[in-house]
mmCIF file of C-alpha atoms in Angstrom:
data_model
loop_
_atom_site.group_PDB
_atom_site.id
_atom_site.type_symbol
_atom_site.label_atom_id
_atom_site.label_comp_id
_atom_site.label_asym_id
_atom_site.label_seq_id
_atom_site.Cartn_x
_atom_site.Cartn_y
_atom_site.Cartn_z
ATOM 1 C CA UNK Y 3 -12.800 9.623 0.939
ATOM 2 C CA UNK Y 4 -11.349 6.209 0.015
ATOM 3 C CA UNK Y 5 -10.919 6.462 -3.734
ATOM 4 C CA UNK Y 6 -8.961 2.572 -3.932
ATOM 5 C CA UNK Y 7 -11.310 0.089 -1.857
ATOM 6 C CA UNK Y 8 -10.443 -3.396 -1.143
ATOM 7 C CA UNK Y 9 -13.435 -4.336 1.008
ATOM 8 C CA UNK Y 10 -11.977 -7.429 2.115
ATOM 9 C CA UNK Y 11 -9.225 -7.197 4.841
ATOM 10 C CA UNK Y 12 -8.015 -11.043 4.727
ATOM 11 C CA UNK Y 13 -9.086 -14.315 2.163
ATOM 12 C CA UNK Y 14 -7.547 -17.728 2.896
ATOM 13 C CA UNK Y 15 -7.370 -20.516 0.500
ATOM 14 C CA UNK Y 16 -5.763 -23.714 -0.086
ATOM 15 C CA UNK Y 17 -3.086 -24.473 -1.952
ATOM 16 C CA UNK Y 18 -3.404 -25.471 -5.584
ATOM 17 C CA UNK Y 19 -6.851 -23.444 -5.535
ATOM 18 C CA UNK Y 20 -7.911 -20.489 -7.090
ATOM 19 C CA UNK Y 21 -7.281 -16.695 -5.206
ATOM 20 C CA UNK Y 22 -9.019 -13.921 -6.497
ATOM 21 C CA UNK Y 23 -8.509 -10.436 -4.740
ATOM 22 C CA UNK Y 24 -11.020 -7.631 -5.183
ATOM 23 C CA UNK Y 25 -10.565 -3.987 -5.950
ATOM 24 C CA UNK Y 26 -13.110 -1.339 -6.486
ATOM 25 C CA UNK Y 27 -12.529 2.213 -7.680
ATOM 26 C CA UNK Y 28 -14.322 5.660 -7.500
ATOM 27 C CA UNK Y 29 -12.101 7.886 -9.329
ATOM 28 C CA UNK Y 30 -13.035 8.065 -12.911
ATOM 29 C CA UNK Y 31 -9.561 9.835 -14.266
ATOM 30 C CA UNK Y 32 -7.306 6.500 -13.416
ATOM 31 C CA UNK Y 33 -6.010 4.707 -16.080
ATOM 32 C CA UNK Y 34 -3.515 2.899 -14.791
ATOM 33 C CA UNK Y 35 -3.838 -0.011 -12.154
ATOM 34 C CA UNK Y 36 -0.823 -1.888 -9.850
ATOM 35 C CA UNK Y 37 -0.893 -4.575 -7.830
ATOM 36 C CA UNK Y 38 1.730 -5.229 -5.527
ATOM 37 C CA UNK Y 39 2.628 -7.581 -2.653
ATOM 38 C CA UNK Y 40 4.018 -6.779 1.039
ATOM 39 C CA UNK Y 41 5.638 -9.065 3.055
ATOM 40 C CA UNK Y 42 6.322 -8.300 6.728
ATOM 41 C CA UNK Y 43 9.285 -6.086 7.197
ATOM 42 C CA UNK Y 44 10.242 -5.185 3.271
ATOM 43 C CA UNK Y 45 8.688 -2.676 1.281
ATOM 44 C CA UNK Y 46 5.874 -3.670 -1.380
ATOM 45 C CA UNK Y 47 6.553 -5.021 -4.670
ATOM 46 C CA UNK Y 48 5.450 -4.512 -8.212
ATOM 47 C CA UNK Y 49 3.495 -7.602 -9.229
ATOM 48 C CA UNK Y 50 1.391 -6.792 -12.187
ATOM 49 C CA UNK Y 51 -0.727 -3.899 -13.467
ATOM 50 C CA UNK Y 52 -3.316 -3.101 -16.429
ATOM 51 C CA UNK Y 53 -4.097 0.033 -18.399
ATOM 52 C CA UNK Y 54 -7.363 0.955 -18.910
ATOM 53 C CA UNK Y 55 -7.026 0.487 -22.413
ATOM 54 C CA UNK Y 56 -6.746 -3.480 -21.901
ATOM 55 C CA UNK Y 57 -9.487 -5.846 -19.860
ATOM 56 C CA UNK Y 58 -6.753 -8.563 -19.238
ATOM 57 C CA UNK Y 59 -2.979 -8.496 -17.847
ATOM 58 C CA UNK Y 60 -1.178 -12.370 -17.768
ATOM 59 C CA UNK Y 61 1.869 -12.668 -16.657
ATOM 60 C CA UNK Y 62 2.587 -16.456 -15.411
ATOM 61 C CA UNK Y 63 0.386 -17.444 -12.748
ATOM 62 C CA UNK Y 64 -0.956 -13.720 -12.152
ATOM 63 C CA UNK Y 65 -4.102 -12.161 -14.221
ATOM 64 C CA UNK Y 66 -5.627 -9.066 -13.404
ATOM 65 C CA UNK Y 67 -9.046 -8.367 -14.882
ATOM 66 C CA UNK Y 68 -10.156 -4.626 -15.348
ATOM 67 C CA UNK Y 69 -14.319 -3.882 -15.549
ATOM 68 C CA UNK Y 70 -14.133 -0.252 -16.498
ATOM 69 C CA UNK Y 71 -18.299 0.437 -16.394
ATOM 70 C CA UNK Y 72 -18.380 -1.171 -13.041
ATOM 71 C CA UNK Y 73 -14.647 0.187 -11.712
ATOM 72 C CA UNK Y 74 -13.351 -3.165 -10.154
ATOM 73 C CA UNK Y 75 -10.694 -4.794 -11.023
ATOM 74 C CA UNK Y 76 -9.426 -8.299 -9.761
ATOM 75 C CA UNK Y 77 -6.289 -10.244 -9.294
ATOM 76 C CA UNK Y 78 -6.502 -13.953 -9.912
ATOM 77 C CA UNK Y 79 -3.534 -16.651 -8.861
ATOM 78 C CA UNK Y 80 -3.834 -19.946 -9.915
ATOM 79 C CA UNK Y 81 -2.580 -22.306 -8.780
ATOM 80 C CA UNK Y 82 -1.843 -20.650 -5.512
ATOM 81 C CA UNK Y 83 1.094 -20.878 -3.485
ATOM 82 C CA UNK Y 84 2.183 -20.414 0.462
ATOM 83 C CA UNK Y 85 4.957 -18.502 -0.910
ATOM 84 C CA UNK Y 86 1.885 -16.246 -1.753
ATOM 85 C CA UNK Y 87 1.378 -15.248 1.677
ATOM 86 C CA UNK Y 88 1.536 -11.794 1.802
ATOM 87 C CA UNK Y 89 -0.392 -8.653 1.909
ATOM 88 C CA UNK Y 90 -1.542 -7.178 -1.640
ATOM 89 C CA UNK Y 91 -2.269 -3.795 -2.532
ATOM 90 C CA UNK Y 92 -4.078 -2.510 -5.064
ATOM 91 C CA UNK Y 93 -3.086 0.606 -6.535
ATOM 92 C CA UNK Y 94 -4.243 3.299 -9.236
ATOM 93 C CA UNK Y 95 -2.810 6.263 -11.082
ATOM 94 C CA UNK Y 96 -3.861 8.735 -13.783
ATOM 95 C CA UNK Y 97 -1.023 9.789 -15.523
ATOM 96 C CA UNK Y 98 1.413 6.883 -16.341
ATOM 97 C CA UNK Y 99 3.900 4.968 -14.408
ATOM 98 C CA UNK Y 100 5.601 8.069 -12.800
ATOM 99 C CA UNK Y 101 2.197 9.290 -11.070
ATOM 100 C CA UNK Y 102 1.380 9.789 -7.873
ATOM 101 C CA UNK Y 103 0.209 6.205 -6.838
ATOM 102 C CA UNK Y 104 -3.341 5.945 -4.763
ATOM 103 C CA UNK Y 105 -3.294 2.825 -2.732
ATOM 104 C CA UNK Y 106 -6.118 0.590 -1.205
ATOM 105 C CA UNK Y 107 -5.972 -0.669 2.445
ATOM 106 C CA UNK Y 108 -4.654 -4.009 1.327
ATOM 107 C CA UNK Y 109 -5.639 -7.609 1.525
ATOM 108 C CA UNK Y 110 -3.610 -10.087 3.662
ATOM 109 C CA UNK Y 111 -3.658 -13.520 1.760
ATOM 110 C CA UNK Y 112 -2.937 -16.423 3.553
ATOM 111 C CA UNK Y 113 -2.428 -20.077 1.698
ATOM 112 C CA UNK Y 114 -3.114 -23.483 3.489
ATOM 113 C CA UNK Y 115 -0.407 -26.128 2.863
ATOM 114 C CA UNK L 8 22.476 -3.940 -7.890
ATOM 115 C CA UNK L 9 21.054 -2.194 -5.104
ATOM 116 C CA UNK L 10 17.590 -1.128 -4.908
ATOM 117 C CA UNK L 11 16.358 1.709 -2.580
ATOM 118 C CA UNK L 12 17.853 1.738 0.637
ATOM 119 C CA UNK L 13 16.032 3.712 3.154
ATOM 120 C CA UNK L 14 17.338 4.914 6.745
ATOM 121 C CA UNK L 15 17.348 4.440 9.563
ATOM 122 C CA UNK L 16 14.663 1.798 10.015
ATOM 123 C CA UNK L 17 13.611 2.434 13.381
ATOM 124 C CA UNK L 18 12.751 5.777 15.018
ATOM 125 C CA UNK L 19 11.727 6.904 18.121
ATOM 126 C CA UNK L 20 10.984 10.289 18.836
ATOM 127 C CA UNK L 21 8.748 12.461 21.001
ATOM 128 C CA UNK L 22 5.908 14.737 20.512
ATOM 129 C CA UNK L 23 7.608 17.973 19.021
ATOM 130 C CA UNK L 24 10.515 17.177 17.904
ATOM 131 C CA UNK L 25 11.876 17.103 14.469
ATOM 132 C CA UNK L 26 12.629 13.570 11.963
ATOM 133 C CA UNK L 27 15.111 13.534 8.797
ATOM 134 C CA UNK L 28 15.068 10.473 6.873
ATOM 135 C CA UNK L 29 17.066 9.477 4.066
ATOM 136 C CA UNK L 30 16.794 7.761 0.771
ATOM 137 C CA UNK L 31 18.819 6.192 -2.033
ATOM 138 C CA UNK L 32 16.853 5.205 -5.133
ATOM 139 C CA UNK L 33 17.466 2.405 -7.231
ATOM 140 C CA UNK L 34 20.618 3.083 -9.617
ATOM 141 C CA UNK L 35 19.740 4.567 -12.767
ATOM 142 C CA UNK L 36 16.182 5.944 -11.147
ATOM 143 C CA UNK L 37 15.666 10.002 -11.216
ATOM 144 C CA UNK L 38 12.468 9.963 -9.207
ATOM 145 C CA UNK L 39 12.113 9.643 -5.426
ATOM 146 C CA UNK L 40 8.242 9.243 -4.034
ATOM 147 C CA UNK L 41 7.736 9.427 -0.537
ATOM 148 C CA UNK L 42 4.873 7.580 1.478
ATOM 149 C CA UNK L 43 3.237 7.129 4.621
ATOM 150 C CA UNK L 44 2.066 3.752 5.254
ATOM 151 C CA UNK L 45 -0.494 3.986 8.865
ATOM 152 C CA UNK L 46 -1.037 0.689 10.995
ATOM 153 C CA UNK L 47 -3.666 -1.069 8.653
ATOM 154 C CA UNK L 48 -3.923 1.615 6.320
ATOM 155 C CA UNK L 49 -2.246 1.350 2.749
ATOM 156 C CA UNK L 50 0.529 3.493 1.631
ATOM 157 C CA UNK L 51 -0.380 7.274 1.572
ATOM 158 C CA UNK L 52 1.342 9.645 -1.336
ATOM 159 C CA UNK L 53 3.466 12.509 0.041
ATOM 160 C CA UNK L 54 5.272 14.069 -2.495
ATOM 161 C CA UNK L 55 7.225 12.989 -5.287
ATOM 162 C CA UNK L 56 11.021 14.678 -6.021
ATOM 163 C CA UNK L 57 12.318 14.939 -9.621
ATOM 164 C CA UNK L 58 15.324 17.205 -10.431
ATOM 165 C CA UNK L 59 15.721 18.448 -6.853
ATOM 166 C CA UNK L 60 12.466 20.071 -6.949
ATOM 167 C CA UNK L 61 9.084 18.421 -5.502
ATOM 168 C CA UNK L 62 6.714 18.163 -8.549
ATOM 169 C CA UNK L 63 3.542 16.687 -7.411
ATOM 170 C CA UNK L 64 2.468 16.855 -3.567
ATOM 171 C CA UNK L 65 -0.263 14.580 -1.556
ATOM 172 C CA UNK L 66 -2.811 15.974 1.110
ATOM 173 C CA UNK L 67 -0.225 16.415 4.233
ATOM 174 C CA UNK L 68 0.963 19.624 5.917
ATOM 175 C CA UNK L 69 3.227 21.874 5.454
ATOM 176 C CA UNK L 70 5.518 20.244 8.295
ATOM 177 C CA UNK L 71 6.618 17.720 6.239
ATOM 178 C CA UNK L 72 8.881 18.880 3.578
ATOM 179 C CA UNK L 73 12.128 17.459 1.349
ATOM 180 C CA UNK L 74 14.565 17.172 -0.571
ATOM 181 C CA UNK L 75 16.746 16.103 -3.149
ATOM 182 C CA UNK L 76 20.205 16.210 -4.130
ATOM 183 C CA UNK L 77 22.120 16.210 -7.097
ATOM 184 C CA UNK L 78 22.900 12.324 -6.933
ATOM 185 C CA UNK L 79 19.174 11.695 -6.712
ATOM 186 C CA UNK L 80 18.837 10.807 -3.290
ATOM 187 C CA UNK L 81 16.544 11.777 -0.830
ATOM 188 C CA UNK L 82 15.241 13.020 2.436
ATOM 189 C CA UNK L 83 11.915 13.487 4.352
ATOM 190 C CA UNK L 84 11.493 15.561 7.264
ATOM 191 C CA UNK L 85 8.862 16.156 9.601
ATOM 192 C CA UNK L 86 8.723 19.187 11.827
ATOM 193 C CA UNK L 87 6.711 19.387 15.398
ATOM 194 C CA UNK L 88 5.889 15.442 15.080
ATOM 195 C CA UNK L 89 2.769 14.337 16.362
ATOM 196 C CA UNK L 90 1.572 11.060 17.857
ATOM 197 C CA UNK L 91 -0.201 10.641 15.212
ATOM 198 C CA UNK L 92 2.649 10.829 12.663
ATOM 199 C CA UNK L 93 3.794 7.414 13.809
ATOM 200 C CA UNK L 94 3.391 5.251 10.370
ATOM 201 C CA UNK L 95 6.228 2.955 8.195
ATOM 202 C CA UNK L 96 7.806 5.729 5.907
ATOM 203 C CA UNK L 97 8.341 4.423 2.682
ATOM 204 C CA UNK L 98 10.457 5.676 -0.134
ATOM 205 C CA UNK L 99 9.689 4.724 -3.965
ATOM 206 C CA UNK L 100 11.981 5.307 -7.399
ATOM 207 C CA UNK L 101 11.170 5.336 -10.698
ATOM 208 C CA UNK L 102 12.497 6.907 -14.122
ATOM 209 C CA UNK L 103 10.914 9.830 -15.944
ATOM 210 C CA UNK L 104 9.953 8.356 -19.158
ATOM 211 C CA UNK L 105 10.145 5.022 -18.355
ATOM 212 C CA UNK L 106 7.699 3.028 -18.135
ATOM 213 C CA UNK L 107 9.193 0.884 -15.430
ATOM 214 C CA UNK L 108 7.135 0.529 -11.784
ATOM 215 C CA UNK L 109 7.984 1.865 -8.903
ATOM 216 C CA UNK L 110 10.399 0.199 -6.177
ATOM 217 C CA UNK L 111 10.046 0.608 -3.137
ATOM 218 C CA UNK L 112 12.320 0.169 -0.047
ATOM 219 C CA UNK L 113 11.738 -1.450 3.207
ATOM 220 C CA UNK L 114 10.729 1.493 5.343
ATOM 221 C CA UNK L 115 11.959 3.377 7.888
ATOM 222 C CA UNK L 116 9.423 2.885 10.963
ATOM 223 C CA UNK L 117 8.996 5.949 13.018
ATOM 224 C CA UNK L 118 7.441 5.929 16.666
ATOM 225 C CA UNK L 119 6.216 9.391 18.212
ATOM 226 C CA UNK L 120 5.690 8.774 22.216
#
């Protein structure tokens, strides 16, 4: 039972444009949201997350958007980058930044020159 | 500054044996989280080490156990492997009451033939 779903396995956009990755939830008792970015052969890094408290995270050219009643959430980069070619996970908790992370299948982004 | 350092980062065993892998968190990190990261799959909690004792545990078997020392470092190990064990391994940090993300290191890739 997937309880992080990122339905999408790849997106590919060109550069300058607009990415926006999708995440859907299931499990009601997370509160706390990641996203972070893979590249081949190192481990994945912290990008940006949301509470559940907020519907907005901005940081630079990074926003994650959080729709508690429908449990998606979304990660928008603008403008994007091919240094933004990685894979991104999406990730969840329930008890602060020291929980036990759940973690979607991932989304491998690829930007056009 | 280093961050986590994992070892080795390629493995090859065979079906049966026995795998130890190590860990060094980031400095000034308490918390060690191990994962299991499947071909195509995203990262999969294990268990999570705080104060040499493992305080939260994922849905995996009893042959896969750890540790922790008094320096904070870590080890996973994984009795009577199976093929299907074969995954990237990753190790994660963090600080109890700290608000800070997890880091992760690059992996230790393990092969069961």
């Amino acid at each position: 039972d997937q309880q992080v779903k990122q339905n999408s396995p790849s997106l590919s956009v060109q550069e300058g444009r607009i990415s926006i990755l999708n995440c859907d939830y299931t499990n009601s008792m997370f509160d706390y949201f990641l996203w972070y970015k893979k590249y081949p052969a190192e481990g994945p890094t912290f990008l940006i997350s949301i509470s559940s408290i907020k519907d907005k995270n901005e940081d630079g050219r990074f926003t994650v958007f959080l729709n508690k009643s429908a449990k998606h959430l979304s990660l928008h980069i603008v403008p994007s980058q091919p240094g933004d070619s990685a894979v991104y996970f999406c990730a969840a908790g329930d008890t602060g930044a020291n929980s036990k992370l759940t973690f979607g299948k991932g989304i491998t982004l690829s930007v056009r020159p | 500054d280093a961050g986590v350092t994992q070892s080795p980062t390629h493995l090859i065993k065979t079906r049966g044996q026995q795998v130890t892998l190590r860990c060094s968190p980031k400095s000034g990190h308490d918390t060690v989280s191990w994962y299991q990261q499947a071909l195509g799959q995203g990262p999969q909690f294990i268990f999570q080490y705080y104060e040499e004792e493992e305080r939260q545990r994922g849905n995996f078997p009893d042959r896969f156990s750890g540790h922790q020392f008094p320096n904070y470092s870590s080890e996973l190990n994984v009795n009577a492997l199976l093929l299907g064990d074969s995954a990237l391994y990753l190790c994660a940090s963090s600080s109890q009451g700290s608000d800070e993300k997890l880091f992760f290191g690059s992996g230790t890739q393990l092969s069961v033939l």
